[in-house]
Each structure stands twice: as structure tokens, then as C-alpha cells.
mmCIF file of C-alpha atoms in Angstrom:
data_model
loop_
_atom_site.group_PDB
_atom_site.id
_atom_site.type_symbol
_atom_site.label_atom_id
_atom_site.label_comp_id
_atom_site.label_asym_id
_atom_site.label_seq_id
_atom_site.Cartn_x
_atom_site.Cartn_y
_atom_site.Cartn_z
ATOM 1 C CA UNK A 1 0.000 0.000 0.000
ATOM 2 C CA UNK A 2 2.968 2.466 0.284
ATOM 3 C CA UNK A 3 4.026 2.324 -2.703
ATOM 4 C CA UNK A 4 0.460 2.537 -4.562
ATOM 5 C CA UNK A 5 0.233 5.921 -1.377
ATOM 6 C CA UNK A 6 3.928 6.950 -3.342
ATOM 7 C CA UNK A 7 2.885 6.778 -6.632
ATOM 8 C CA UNK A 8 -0.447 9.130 -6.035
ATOM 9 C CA UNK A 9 1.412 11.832 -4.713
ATOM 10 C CA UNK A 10 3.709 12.256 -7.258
ATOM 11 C CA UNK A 11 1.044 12.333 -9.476
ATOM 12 C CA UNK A 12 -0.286 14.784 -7.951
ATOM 13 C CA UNK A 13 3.224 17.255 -7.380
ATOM 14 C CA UNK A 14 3.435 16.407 -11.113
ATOM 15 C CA UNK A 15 0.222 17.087 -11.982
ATOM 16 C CA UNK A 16 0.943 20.630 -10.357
ATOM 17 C CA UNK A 17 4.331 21.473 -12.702
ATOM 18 C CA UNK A 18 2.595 20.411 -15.785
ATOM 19 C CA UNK A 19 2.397 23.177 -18.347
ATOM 20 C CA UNK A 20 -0.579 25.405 -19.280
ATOM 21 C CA UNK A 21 -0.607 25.413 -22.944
ATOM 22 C CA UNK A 22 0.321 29.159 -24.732
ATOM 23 C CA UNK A 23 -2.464 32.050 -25.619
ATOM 24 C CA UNK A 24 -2.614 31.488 -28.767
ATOM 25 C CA UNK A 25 -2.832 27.588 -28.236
ATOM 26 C CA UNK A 26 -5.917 28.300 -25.815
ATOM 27 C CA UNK A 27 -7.527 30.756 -28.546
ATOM 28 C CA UNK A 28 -7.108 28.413 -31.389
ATOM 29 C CA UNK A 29 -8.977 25.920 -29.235
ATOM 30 C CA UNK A 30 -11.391 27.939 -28.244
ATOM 31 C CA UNK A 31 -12.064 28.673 -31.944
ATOM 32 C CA UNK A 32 -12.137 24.736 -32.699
ATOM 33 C CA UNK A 33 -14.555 23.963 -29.886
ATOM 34 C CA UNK A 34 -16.497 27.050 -31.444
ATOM 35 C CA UNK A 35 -16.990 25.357 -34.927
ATOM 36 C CA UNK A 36 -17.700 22.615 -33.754
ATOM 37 C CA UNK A 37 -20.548 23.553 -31.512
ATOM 38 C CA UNK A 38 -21.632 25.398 -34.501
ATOM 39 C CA UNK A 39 -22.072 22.489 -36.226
ATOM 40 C CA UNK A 40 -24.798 21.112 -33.452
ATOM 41 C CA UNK A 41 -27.063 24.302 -33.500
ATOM 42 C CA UNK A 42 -30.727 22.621 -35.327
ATOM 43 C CA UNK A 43 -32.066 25.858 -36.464
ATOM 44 C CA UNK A 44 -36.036 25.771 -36.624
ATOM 45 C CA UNK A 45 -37.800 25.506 -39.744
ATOM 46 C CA UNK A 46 -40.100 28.323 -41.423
ATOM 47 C CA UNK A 47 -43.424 27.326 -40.538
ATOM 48 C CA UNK A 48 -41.836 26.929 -36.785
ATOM 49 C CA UNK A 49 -40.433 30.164 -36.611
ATOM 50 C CA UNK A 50 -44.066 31.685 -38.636
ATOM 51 C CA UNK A 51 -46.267 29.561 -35.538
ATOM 52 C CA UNK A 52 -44.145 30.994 -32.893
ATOM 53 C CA UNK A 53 -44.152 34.684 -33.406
ATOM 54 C CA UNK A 54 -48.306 33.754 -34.125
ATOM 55 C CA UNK A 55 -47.882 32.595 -30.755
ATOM 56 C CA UNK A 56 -45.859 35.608 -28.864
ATOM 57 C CA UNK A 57 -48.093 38.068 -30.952
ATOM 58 C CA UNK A 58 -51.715 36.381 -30.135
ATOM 59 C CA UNK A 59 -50.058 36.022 -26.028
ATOM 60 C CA UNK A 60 -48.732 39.889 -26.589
ATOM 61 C CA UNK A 61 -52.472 40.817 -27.281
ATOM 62 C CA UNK A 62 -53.735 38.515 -24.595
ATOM 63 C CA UNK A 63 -52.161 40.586 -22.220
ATOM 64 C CA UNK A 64 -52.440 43.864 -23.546
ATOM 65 C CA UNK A 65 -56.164 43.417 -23.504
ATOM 66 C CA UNK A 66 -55.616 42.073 -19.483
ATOM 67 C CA UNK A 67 -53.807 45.012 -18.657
ATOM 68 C CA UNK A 68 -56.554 47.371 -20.392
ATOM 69 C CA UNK A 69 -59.288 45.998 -18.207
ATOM 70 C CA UNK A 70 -57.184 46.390 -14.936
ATOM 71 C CA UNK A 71 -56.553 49.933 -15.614
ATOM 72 C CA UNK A 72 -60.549 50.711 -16.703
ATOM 73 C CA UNK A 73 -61.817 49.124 -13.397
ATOM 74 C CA UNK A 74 -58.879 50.743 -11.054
ATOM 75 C CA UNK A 75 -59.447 53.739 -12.876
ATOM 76 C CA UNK A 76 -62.777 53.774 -12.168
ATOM 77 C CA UNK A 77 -62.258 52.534 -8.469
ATOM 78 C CA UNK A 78 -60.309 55.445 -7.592
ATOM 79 C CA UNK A 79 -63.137 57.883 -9.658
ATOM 80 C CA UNK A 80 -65.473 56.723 -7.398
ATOM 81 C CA UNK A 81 -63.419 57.254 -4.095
ATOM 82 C CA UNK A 82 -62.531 60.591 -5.096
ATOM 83 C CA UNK A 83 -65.705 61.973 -6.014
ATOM 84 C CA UNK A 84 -67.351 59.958 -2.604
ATOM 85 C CA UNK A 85 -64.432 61.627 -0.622
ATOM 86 C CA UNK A 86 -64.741 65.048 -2.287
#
């Protein structure tokens, strides 16, 4: 068991010294890794990208129209307080 002890830590003192690779080494990886997960992207198809702005537009209105509502009946809420109070 010493020995197998021995042999882990100078793997890890070597481990330690080893080398970082240069800037330019790093960047041209970088770049590689870049292309490559380039490669991956699926990009979505027309009628996808046609049904999903449908989608945000009709949930866009949705809203809007949610929003109008809330502001007519608070509106008229604090109408009615004021002219009670006054």
C-alpha cells in the first residue's frame, strides 16, 4: 500500500508542474470547440419560426387586452373614491 500511497502523490506534485498550454494555443482551441458547436445548432424551420411569433403576438395581445381591463376598473375605483371623498 505504500508504494500505490507513493505513486499518487507524485502524481499529484506532477500534476501541479505540468504546463498550461500558450495564448494562442488556448484561442485556437477555443475557436475549434467554437466550430464545432456550430455544427450542433438545429435551427427551426419556417413554418416553426411563422407559428411561434403567431404565438408571442396572439399572447402579446392577450395581455395587452388584461392590462386594459385592470386599468378601466382601477381607474374607475379610484373615480369613485374621489368623487365619494370630495
Amino acid at each position: 500500500m505504500a508504494k500505490n500511497e507513493q505513486k499518487t502523490s507524485e502524481k499529484k506534485k506532477n500534476s501541479g508542474k505540468e504546463k498550461k498550454p500558450g495564448f494562442f494555443s488556448r484561442i485556437g482551441k477555443w475557436f475549434r470547440d467554437l466550430k464545432s458547436e456550430c455544427k450542433k445548432i438545429v435551427w427551426p424551420t419556417r413554418k416553426q419560426t411563422t407559428n411561434n411569433t403567431l404565438i408571442v403576438i396572439a399572447t402579446i395581445l392577450v395581455i395587452g387586452v388584461f392590462i386594459w381591463v385592470l386599468d378601466a376598473i382601477f381607474n374607475l375605483g379610484i373615480t369613485t373614491l374621489i368623487s365619494v371623498a370630495a
